[in-house]
Amino acid sequence: QVQVVESGGGLVQPGGSLRLSCAASRSISTSYSMGWYRQAPGKQREWVSTIGRSGSTNYADSVNGRFTISRDNAKNTVYLQMNSLKPEDTAVYYCKYSDSGMVFWGKGTLVTVSS
């Protein structure tokens, strides 16, 4: 089993920024991919961003241009830099570790964007 732990959530004002971290107990450099998902109140969980083994990145249209996914392989940690936050970004953000048919999820960190 791989342990995945998110951190960095909190309350921010619209237009503000927040940086989320996802620490894994196993090397992420050899993982198939790492990703961020979120679940807003009353909504289903949705994909936010993915970073592949090669370092390639992808973003949902709703966050493209505002969010940046990155990683520090030495620390087995993936980050999600969130800028220009909007109230609709309010959600529990989850980190996903994917490798050879195995998927591991963190328990999430809450991000609230409100005045």
mmCIF file with all atom_site columns, N, CA, C and O in Angstrom, residues 37-84:
data_model
loop_
_atom_site.group_PDB
_atom_site.id
_atom_site.type_symbol
_atom_site.label_atom_id
_atom_site.label_alt_id
_atom_site.label_comp_id
_atom_site.label_asym_id
_atom_site.label_entity_id
_atom_site.label_seq_id
_atom_site.pdbx_PDB_ins_code
_atom_site.Cartn_x
_atom_site.Cartn_y
_atom_site.Cartn_z
_atom_site.occupancy
_atom_site.B_iso_or_equiv
_atom_site.pdbx_formal_charge
_atom_site.auth_seq_id
_atom_site.auth_comp_id
_atom_site.auth_asym_id
_atom_site.auth_atom_id
_atom_site.pdbx_PDB_model_num
ATOM 1   N N  . TYR A 1 37 ? -7.501  15.815 -7.917  1.00 0.00 ? 37 TYR A N  1
ATOM 2   C CA . TYR A 1 37 ? -8.934  15.830 -8.159  1.00 0.00 ? 37 TYR A CA 1
ATOM 3   C C  . TYR A 1 37 ? -9.579  16.682 -7.081  1.00 0.00 ? 37 TYR A C  1
ATOM 4   O O  . TYR A 1 37 ? -8.956  16.976 -6.056  1.00 0.00 ? 37 TYR A O  1
ATOM 5   N N  . ARG A 1 38 ? -10.817 17.065 -7.314  1.00 0.00 ? 38 ARG A N  1
ATOM 6   C CA . ARG A 1 38 ? -11.511 17.836 -6.294  1.00 0.00 ? 38 ARG A CA 1
ATOM 7   C C  . ARG A 1 38 ? -12.992 17.489 -6.294  1.00 0.00 ? 38 ARG A C  1
ATOM 8   O O  . ARG A 1 38 ? -13.547 17.052 -7.294  1.00 0.00 ? 38 ARG A O  1
ATOM 9   N N  . GLN A 1 39 ? -13.600 17.705 -5.158  1.00 0.00 ? 39 GLN A N  1
ATOM 10  C CA . GLN A 1 39 ? -15.025 17.473 -5.014  1.00 0.00 ? 39 GLN A CA 1
ATOM 11  C C  . GLN A 1 39 ? -15.634 18.656 -4.283  1.00 0.00 ? 39 GLN A C  1
ATOM 12  O O  . GLN A 1 39 ? -15.359 18.875 -3.102  1.00 0.00 ? 39 GLN A O  1
ATOM 13  N N  . ALA A 1 40 ? -16.437 19.409 -5.003  1.00 0.00 ? 40 ALA A N  1
ATOM 14  C CA . ALA A 1 40 ? -17.103 20.567 -4.438  1.00 0.00 ? 40 ALA A CA 1
ATOM 15  C C  . ALA A 1 40 ? -18.388 20.130 -3.742  1.00 0.00 ? 40 ALA A C  1
ATOM 16  O O  . ALA A 1 40 ? -18.928 19.056 -4.029  1.00 0.00 ? 40 ALA A O  1
ATOM 17  N N  . PRO A 1 41 ? -18.896 20.951 -2.842  1.00 0.00 ? 41 PRO A N  1
ATOM 18  C CA . PRO A 1 41 ? -20.143 20.608 -2.150  1.00 0.00 ? 41 PRO A CA 1
ATOM 19  C C  . PRO A 1 41 ? -21.268 20.319 -3.133  1.00 0.00 ? 41 PRO A C  1
ATOM 20  O O  . PRO A 1 41 ? -21.530 21.116 -4.034  1.00 0.00 ? 41 PRO A O  1
ATOM 21  N N  . GLY A 1 42 ? -21.907 19.176 -2.980  1.00 0.00 ? 42 GLY A N  1
ATOM 22  C CA . GLY A 1 42 ? -23.008 18.809 -3.841  1.00 0.00 ? 42 GLY A CA 1
ATOM 23  C C  . GLY A 1 42 ? -22.623 18.355 -5.230  1.00 0.00 ? 42 GLY A C  1
ATOM 24  O O  . GLY A 1 42 ? -23.502 18.129 -6.066  1.00 0.00 ? 42 GLY A O  1
ATOM 25  N N  . LYS A 1 43 ? -21.337 18.218 -5.483  1.00 0.00 ? 43 LYS A N  1
ATOM 26  C CA . LYS A 1 43 ? -20.853 17.820 -6.801  1.00 0.00 ? 43 LYS A CA 1
ATOM 27  C C  . LYS A 1 43 ? -20.109 16.489 -6.730  1.00 0.00 ? 43 LYS A C  1
ATOM 28  O O  . LYS A 1 43 ? -19.713 16.038 -5.658  1.00 0.00 ? 43 LYS A O  1
ATOM 29  N N  . GLN A 1 44 ? -19.923 15.882 -7.886  1.00 0.00 ? 44 GLN A N  1
ATOM 30  C CA . GLN A 1 44 ? -19.125 14.673 -7.965  1.00 0.00 ? 44 GLN A CA 1
ATOM 31  C C  . GLN A 1 44 ? -17.653 15.043 -8.089  1.00 0.00 ? 44 GLN A C  1
ATOM 32  O O  . GLN A 1 44 ? -17.314 16.156 -8.497  1.00 0.00 ? 44 GLN A O  1
ATOM 33  N N  . ARG A 1 45 ? -16.818 14.113 -7.731  1.00 0.00 ? 45 ARG A N  1
ATOM 34  C CA . ARG A 1 45 ? -15.391 14.357 -7.831  1.00 0.00 ? 45 ARG A CA 1
ATOM 35  C C  . ARG A 1 45 ? -14.985 14.553 -9.290  1.00 0.00 ? 45 ARG A C  1
ATOM 36  O O  . ARG A 1 45 ? -15.438 13.816 -10.170 1.00 0.00 ? 45 ARG A O  1
ATOM 37  N N  . GLU A 1 46 ? -14.161 15.556 -9.531  1.00 0.00 ? 46 GLU A N  1
ATOM 38  C CA . GLU A 1 46 ? -13.727 15.848 -10.879 1.00 0.00 ? 46 GLU A CA 1
ATOM 39  C C  . GLU A 1 46 ? -12.208 15.938 -10.959 1.00 0.00 ? 46 GLU A C  1
ATOM 40  O O  . GLU A 1 46 ? -11.534 16.302 -9.994  1.00 0.00 ? 46 GLU A O  1
ATOM 41  N N  . TRP A 1 47 ? -11.696 15.634 -12.112 1.00 0.00 ? 47 TRP A N  1
ATOM 42  C CA . TRP A 1 47 ? -10.270 15.702 -12.361 1.00 0.00 ? 47 TRP A CA 1
ATOM 43  C C  . TRP A 1 47 ? -9.826  17.150 -12.504 1.00 0.00 ? 47 TRP A C  1
ATOM 44  O O  . TRP A 1 47 ? -10.506 17.961 -13.122 1.00 0.00 ? 47 TRP A O  1
ATOM 45  N N  . VAL A 1 48 ? -8.676  17.459 -11.939 1.00 0.00 ? 48 VAL A N  1
ATOM 46  C CA . VAL A 1 48 ? -8.138  18.812 -11.988 1.00 0.00 ? 48 VAL A CA 1
ATOM 47  C C  . VAL A 1 48 ? -6.867  18.872 -12.823 1.00 0.00 ? 48 VAL A C  1
ATOM 48  O O  . VAL A 1 48 ? -6.747  19.687 -13.734 1.00 0.00 ? 48 VAL A O  1
ATOM 49  N N  . SER A 1 49 ? -5.912  18.011 -12.498 1.00 0.00 ? 49 SER A N  1
ATOM 50  C CA . SER A 1 49 ? -4.623  18.065 -13.182 1.00 0.00 ? 49 SER A CA 1
ATOM 51  C C  . SER A 1 49 ? -3.867  16.761 -13.008 1.00 0.00 ? 49 SER A C  1
ATOM 52  O O  . SER A 1 49 ? -4.072  16.032 -12.042 1.00 0.00 ? 49 SER A O  1
ATOM 53  N N  . THR A 1 50 ? -2.977  16.482 -13.957 1.00 0.00 ? 50 THR A N  1
ATOM 54  C CA . THR A 1 50 ? -2.150  15.279 -13.919 1.00 0.00 ? 50 THR A CA 1
ATOM 55  C C  . THR A 1 50 ? -0.731  15.606 -14.354 1.00 0.00 ? 50 THR A C  1
ATOM 56  O O  . THR A 1 50 ? -0.524  16.429 -15.253 1.00 0.00 ? 50 THR A O  1
ATOM 57  N N  . ILE A 1 51 ? 0.227   14.952 -13.725 1.00 0.00 ? 51 ILE A N  1
ATOM 58  C CA . ILE A 1 51 ? 1.608   15.040 -14.169 1.00 0.00 ? 51 ILE A CA 1
ATOM 59  C C  . ILE A 1 51 ? 2.095   13.617 -14.395 1.00 0.00 ? 51 ILE A C  1
ATOM 60  O O  . ILE A 1 51 ? 1.961   12.749 -13.530 1.00 0.00 ? 51 ILE A O  1
ATOM 61  N N  . GLY A 1 52 ? 2.623   13.356 -15.577 1.00 0.00 ? 52 GLY A N  1
ATOM 62  C CA . GLY A 1 52 ? 3.079   12.031 -15.943 1.00 0.00 ? 52 GLY A CA 1
ATOM 63  C C  . GLY A 1 52 ? 4.508   11.763 -15.527 1.00 0.00 ? 52 GLY A C  1
ATOM 64  O O  . GLY A 1 52 ? 5.212   12.645 -15.031 1.00 0.00 ? 52 GLY A O  1
ATOM 65  N N  . ARG A 1 53 ? 4.936   10.528 -15.756 1.00 0.00 ? 53 ARG A N  1
ATOM 66  C CA . ARG A 1 53 ? 6.291   10.137 -15.384 1.00 0.00 ? 53 ARG A CA 1
ATOM 67  C C  . ARG A 1 53 ? 7.337   11.006 -16.069 1.00 0.00 ? 53 ARG A C  1
ATOM 68  O O  . ARG A 1 53 ? 8.372   11.324 -15.481 1.00 0.00 ? 53 ARG A O  1
ATOM 69  N N  . SER A 1 54 ? 7.073   11.364 -17.303 1.00 0.00 ? 54 SER A N  1
ATOM 70  C CA . SER A 1 54 ? 7.998   12.183 -18.072 1.00 0.00 ? 54 SER A CA 1
ATOM 71  C C  . SER A 1 54 ? 7.994   13.641 -17.645 1.00 0.00 ? 54 SER A C  1
ATOM 72  O O  . SER A 1 54 ? 8.851   14.419 -18.071 1.00 0.00 ? 54 SER A O  1
ATOM 73  N N  . GLY A 1 55 ? 7.020   14.010 -16.829 1.00 0.00 ? 55 GLY A N  1
ATOM 74  C CA . GLY A 1 55 ? 6.892   15.389 -16.414 1.00 0.00 ? 55 GLY A CA 1
ATOM 75  C C  . GLY A 1 55 ? 5.839   16.151 -17.193 1.00 0.00 ? 55 GLY A C  1
ATOM 76  O O  . GLY A 1 55 ? 5.620   17.340 -16.937 1.00 0.00 ? 55 GLY A O  1
ATOM 77  N N  . SER A 1 56 ? 5.208   15.487 -18.133 1.00 0.00 ? 56 SER A N  1
ATOM 78  C CA . SER A 1 56 ? 4.157   16.126 -18.906 1.00 0.00 ? 56 SER A CA 1
ATOM 79  C C  . SER A 1 56 ? 2.980   16.455 -17.996 1.00 0.00 ? 56 SER A C  1
ATOM 80  O O  . SER A 1 56 ? 2.693   15.724 -17.046 1.00 0.00 ? 56 SER A O  1
ATOM 81  N N  . THR A 1 57 ? 2.302   17.535 -18.299 1.00 0.00 ? 57 THR A N  1
ATOM 82  C CA . THR A 1 57 ? 1.195   17.981 -17.458 1.00 0.00 ? 57 THR A CA 1
ATOM 83  C C  . THR A 1 57 ? -0.068  18.208 -18.266 1.00 0.00 ? 57 THR A C  1
ATOM 84  O O  . THR A 1 57 ? -0.016  18.529 -19.457 1.00 0.00 ? 57 THR A O  1
ATOM 85  N N  . ASN A 1 58 ? -1.189  18.041 -17.607 1.00 0.00 ? 58 ASN A N  1
ATOM 86  C CA . ASN A 1 58 ? -2.484  18.290 -18.213 1.00 0.00 ? 58 ASN A CA 1
ATOM 87  C C  . ASN A 1 58 ? -3.395  18.934 -17.180 1.00 0.00 ? 58 ASN A C  1
ATOM 88  O O  . ASN A 1 58 ? -3.284  18.665 -15.984 1.00 0.00 ? 58 ASN A O  1
ATOM 89  N N  . TYR A 1 59 ? -4.304  19.771 -17.670 1.00 0.00 ? 59 TYR A N  1
ATOM 90  C CA . TYR A 1 59 ? -5.192  20.502 -16.790 1.00 0.00 ? 59 TYR A CA 1
ATOM 91  C C  . TYR A 1 59 ? -6.626  20.494 -17.301 1.00 0.00 ? 59 TYR A C  1
ATOM 92  O O  . TYR A 1 59 ? -6.877  20.499 -18.502 1.00 0.00 ? 59 TYR A O  1
ATOM 93  N N  . ALA A 1 60 ? -7.545  20.510 -16.364 1.00 0.00 ? 60 ALA A N  1
ATOM 94  C CA . ALA A 1 60 ? -8.939  20.675 -16.718 1.00 0.00 ? 60 ALA A CA 1
ATOM 95  C C  . ALA A 1 60 ? -9.140  22.092 -17.223 1.00 0.00 ? 60 ALA A C  1
ATOM 96  O O  . ALA A 1 60 ? -8.449  23.022 -16.797 1.00 0.00 ? 60 ALA A O  1
ATOM 97  N N  . ASP A 1 61 ? -10.082 22.260 -18.131 1.00 0.00 ? 61 ASP A N  1
ATOM 98  C CA . ASP A 1 61 ? -10.330 23.585 -18.693 1.00 0.00 ? 61 ASP A CA 1
ATOM 99  C C  . ASP A 1 61 ? -10.659 24.617 -17.617 1.00 0.00 ? 61 ASP A C  1
ATOM 100 O O  . ASP A 1 61 ? -10.316 25.795 -17.744 1.00 0.00 ? 61 ASP A O  1
ATOM 101 N N  . SER A 1 62 ? -11.312 24.178 -16.573 1.00 0.00 ? 62 SER A N  1
ATOM 102 C CA . SER A 1 62 ? -11.744 25.086 -15.527 1.00 0.00 ? 62 SER A CA 1
ATOM 103 C C  . SER A 1 62 ? -10.591 25.708 -14.741 1.00 0.00 ? 62 SER A C  1
ATOM 104 O O  . SER A 1 62 ? -10.769 26.753 -14.114 1.00 0.00 ? 62 SER A O  1
ATOM 105 N N  . VAL A 1 63 ? -9.429  25.074 -14.774 1.00 0.00 ? 63 VAL A N  1
ATOM 106 C CA . VAL A 1 63 ? -8.290  25.574 -14.006 1.00 0.00 ? 63 VAL A CA 1
ATOM 107 C C  . VAL A 1 63 ? -7.092  25.921 -14.872 1.00 0.00 ? 63 VAL A C  1
ATOM 108 O O  . VAL A 1 63 ? -6.120  26.507 -14.372 1.00 0.00 ? 63 VAL A O  1
ATOM 109 N N  . ASN A 1 64 ? -7.154  25.573 -16.125 1.00 0.00 ? 64 ASN A N  1
ATOM 110 C CA . ASN A 1 64 ? -6.038  25.820 -17.029 1.00 0.00 ? 64 ASN A CA 1
ATOM 111 C C  . ASN A 1 64 ? -5.674  27.305 -17.059 1.00 0.00 ? 64 ASN A C  1
ATOM 112 O O  . ASN A 1 64 ? -6.538  28.162 -17.234 1.00 0.00 ? 64 ASN A O  1
ATOM 113 N N  . GLY A 1 65 ? -4.401  27.587 -16.873 1.00 0.00 ? 65 GLY A N  1
ATOM 114 C CA . GLY A 1 65 ? -3.935  28.961 -16.856 1.00 0.00 ? 65 GLY A CA 1
ATOM 115 C C  . GLY A 1 65 ? -3.865  29.546 -15.467 1.00 0.00 ? 65 GLY A C  1
ATOM 116 O O  . GLY A 1 65 ? -3.223  30.584 -15.262 1.00 0.00 ? 65 GLY A O  1
ATOM 117 N N  . ARG A 1 66 ? -4.522  28.898 -14.518 1.00 0.00 ? 66 ARG A N  1
ATOM 118 C CA . ARG A 1 66 ? -4.525  29.392 -13.144 1.00 0.00 ? 66 ARG A CA 1
ATOM 119 C C  . ARG A 1 66 ? -3.782  28.456 -12.191 1.00 0.00 ? 66 ARG A C  1
ATOM 120 O O  . ARG A 1 66 ? -3.185  28.910 -11.225 1.00 0.00 ? 66 ARG A O  1
ATOM 121 N N  . PHE A 1 67 ? -3.857  27.165 -12.461 1.00 0.00 ? 67 PHE A N  1
ATOM 122 C CA . PHE A 1 67 ? -3.223  26.164 -11.604 1.00 0.00 ? 67 PHE A CA 1
ATOM 123 C C  . PHE A 1 67 ? -1.987  25.593 -12.276 1.00 0.00 ? 67 PHE A C  1
ATOM 124 O O  . PHE A 1 67 ? -1.920  25.490 -13.503 1.00 0.00 ? 67 PHE A O  1
ATOM 125 N N  . THR A 1 68 ? -1.029  25.188 -11.460 1.00 0.00 ? 68 THR A N  1
ATOM 126 C CA . THR A 1 68 ? 0.184   24.564 -11.965 1.00 0.00 ? 68 THR A CA 1
ATOM 127 C C  . THR A 1 68 ? 0.534   23.358 -11.112 1.00 0.00 ? 68 THR A C  1
ATOM 128 O O  . THR A 1 68 ? 0.661   23.472 -9.890  1.00 0.00 ? 68 THR A O  1
ATOM 129 N N  . ILE A 1 69 ? 0.688   22.210 -11.752 1.00 0.00 ? 69 ILE A N  1
ATOM 130 C CA . ILE A 1 69 ? 1.095   21.011 -11.042 1.00 0.00 ? 69 ILE A CA 1
ATOM 131 C C  . ILE A 1 69 ? 2.595   20.829 -11.229 1.00 0.00 ? 69 ILE A C  1
ATOM 132 O O  . ILE A 1 69 ? 3.133   21.072 -12.307 1.00 0.00 ? 69 ILE A O  1
ATOM 133 N N  . SER A 1 70 ? 3.274   20.422 -10.183 1.00 0.00 ? 70 SER A N  1
ATOM 134 C CA . SER A 1 70 ? 4.708   20.210 -10.245 1.00 0.00 ? 70 SER A CA 1
ATOM 135 C C  . SER A 1 70 ? 5.083   19.103 -9.273  1.00 0.00 ? 70 SER A C  1
ATOM 136 O O  . SER A 1 70 ? 4.237   18.609 -8.520  1.00 0.00 ? 70 SER A O  1
ATOM 137 N N  . ARG A 1 71 ? 6.346   18.722 -9.283  1.00 0.00 ? 71 ARG A N  1
ATOM 138 C CA . ARG A 1 71 ? 6.774   17.652 -8.390  1.00 0.00 ? 71 ARG A CA 1
ATOM 139 C C  . ARG A 1 71 ? 8.208   17.837 -7.947  1.00 0.00 ? 71 ARG A C  1
ATOM 140 O O  . ARG A 1 71 ? 9.006   18.502 -8.602  1.00 0.00 ? 71 ARG A O  1
ATOM 141 N N  . ASP A 1 72 ? 8.518   17.212 -6.831  1.00 0.00 ? 72 ASP A N  1
ATOM 142 C CA . ASP A 1 72 ? 9.872   17.145 -6.316  1.00 0.00 ? 72 ASP A CA 1
ATOM 143 C C  . ASP A 1 72 ? 10.112  15.665 -6.059  1.00 0.00 ? 72 ASP A C  1
ATOM 144 O O  . ASP A 1 72 ? 9.696   15.130 -5.026  1.00 0.00 ? 72 ASP A O  1
ATOM 145 N N  . ASN A 1 73 ? 10.754  15.007 -6.997  1.00 0.00 ? 73 ASN A N  1
ATOM 146 C CA . ASN A 1 73 ? 10.948  13.568 -6.896  1.00 0.00 ? 73 ASN A CA 1
ATOM 147 C C  . ASN A 1 73 ? 11.764  13.160 -5.663  1.00 0.00 ? 73 ASN A C  1
ATOM 148 O O  . ASN A 1 73 ? 11.523  12.106 -5.078  1.00 0.00 ? 73 ASN A O  1
ATOM 149 N N  . ALA A 1 74 ? 12.722  13.977 -5.297  1.00 0.00 ? 74 ALA A N  1
ATOM 150 C CA . ALA A 1 74 ? 13.554  13.669 -4.140  1.00 0.00 ? 74 ALA A CA 1
ATOM 151 C C  . ALA A 1 74 ? 12.735  13.627 -2.858  1.00 0.00 ? 74 ALA A C  1
ATOM 152 O O  . ALA A 1 74 ? 13.070  12.904 -1.921  1.00 0.00 ? 74 ALA A O  1
ATOM 153 N N  . LYS A 1 75 ? 11.667  14.408 -2.826  1.00 0.00 ? 75 LYS A N  1
ATOM 154 C CA . LYS A 1 75 ? 10.813  14.456 -1.652  1.00 0.00 ? 75 LYS A CA 1
ATOM 155 C C  . LYS A 1 75 ? 9.555   13.618 -1.803  1.00 0.00 ? 75 LYS A C  1
ATOM 156 O O  . LYS A 1 75 ? 8.712   13.584 -0.900  1.00 0.00 ? 75 LYS A O  1
ATOM 157 N N  . ASN A 1 76 ? 9.418   12.955 -2.949  1.00 0.00 ? 76 ASN A N  1
ATOM 158 C CA . ASN A 1 76 ? 8.218   12.170 -3.242  1.00 0.00 ? 76 ASN A CA 1
ATOM 159 C C  . ASN A 1 76 ? 6.960   13.007 -3.028  1.00 0.00 ? 76 ASN A C  1
ATOM 160 O O  . ASN A 1 76 ? 5.972   12.547 -2.449  1.00 0.00 ? 76 ASN A O  1
ATOM 161 N N  . THR A 1 77 ? 7.025   14.218 -3.517  1.00 0.00 ? 77 THR A N  1
ATOM 162 C CA . THR A 1 77 ? 5.948   15.162 -3.280  1.00 0.00 ? 77 THR A CA 1
ATOM 163 C C  . THR A 1 77 ? 5.501   15.841 -4.568  1.00 0.00 ? 77 THR A C  1
ATOM 164 O O  . THR A 1 77 ? 6.323   16.236 -5.392  1.00 0.00 ? 77 THR A O  1
ATOM 165 N N  . VAL A 1 78 ? 4.202   15.956 -4.713  1.00 0.00 ? 78 VAL A N  1
ATOM 166 C CA . VAL A 1 78 ? 3.590   16.659 -5.832  1.00 0.00 ? 78 VAL A CA 1
ATOM 167 C C  . VAL A 1 78 ? 2.893   17.895 -5.290  1.00 0.00 ? 78 VAL A C  1
ATOM 168 O O  . VAL A 1 78 ? 2.327   17.866 -4.195  1.00 0.00 ? 78 VAL A O  1
ATOM 169 N N  . TYR A 1 79 ? 2.938   18.962 -6.062  1.00 0.00 ? 79 TYR A N  1
ATOM 170 C CA . TYR A 1 79 ? 2.345   20.217 -5.629  1.00 0.00 ? 79 TYR A CA 1
ATOM 171 C C  . TYR A 1 79 ? 1.276   20.676 -6.609  1.00 0.00 ? 79 TYR A C  1
ATOM 172 O O  . TYR A 1 79 ? 1.281   20.330 -7.784  1.00 0.00 ? 79 TYR A O  1
ATOM 173 N N  . LEU A 1 80 ? 0.381   21.485 -6.102  1.00 0.00 ? 80 LEU A N  1
ATOM 174 C CA . LEU A 1 80 ? -0.598  22.143 -6.945  1.00 0.00 ? 80 LEU A CA 1
ATOM 175 C C  . LEU A 1 80 ? -0.631  23.603 -6.530  1.00 0.00 ? 80 LEU A C  1
ATOM 176 O O  . LEU A 1 80 ? -1.149  23.944 -5.462  1.00 0.00 ? 80 LEU A O  1
ATOM 177 N N  . GLN A 1 81 ? -0.047  24.440 -7.357  1.00 0.00 ? 81 GLN A N  1
ATOM 178 C CA . GLN A 1 81 ? -0.065  25.875 -7.119  1.00 0.00 ? 81 GLN A CA 1
ATOM 179 C C  . GLN A 1 81 ? -1.346  26.428 -7.708  1.00 0.00 ? 81 GLN A C  1
ATOM 180 O O  . GLN A 1 81 ? -1.587  26.303 -8.910  1.00 0.00 ? 81 GLN A O  1
ATOM 181 N N  . MET A 1 82 ? -2.159  27.041 -6.883  1.00 0.00 ? 82 MET A N  1
ATOM 182 C CA . MET A 1 82 ? -3.446  27.562 -7.306  1.00 0.00 ? 82 MET A CA 1
ATOM 183 C C  . MET A 1 82 ? -3.433  29.079 -7.195  1.00 0.00 ? 82 MET A C  1
ATOM 184 O O  . MET A 1 82 ? -3.285  29.627 -6.104  1.00 0.00 ? 82 MET A O  1
ATOM 185 N N  . ASN A 1 83 ? -3.585  29.736 -8.325  1.00 0.00 ? 83 ASN A N  1
ATOM 186 C CA . ASN A 1 83 ? -3.614  31.189 -8.372  1.00 0.00 ? 83 ASN A CA 1
ATOM 187 C C  . ASN A 1 83 ? -4.967  31.669 -8.872  1.00 0.00 ? 83 ASN A C  1
ATOM 188 O O  . ASN A 1 83 ? -5.732  30.913 -9.455  1.00 0.00 ? 83 ASN A O  1
ATOM 189 N N  . SER A 1 84 ? -5.224  32.943 -8.653  1.00 0.00 ? 84 SER A N  1
ATOM 190 C CA . SER A 1 84 ? -6.476  33.561 -9.105  1.00 0.00 ? 84 SER A CA 1
ATOM 191 C C  . SER A 1 84 ? -7.679  32.721 -8.707  1.00 0.00 ? 84 SER A C  1
ATOM 192 O O  . SER A 1 84 ? -8.570  32.439 -9.512  1.00 0.00 ? 84 SER A O  1
#
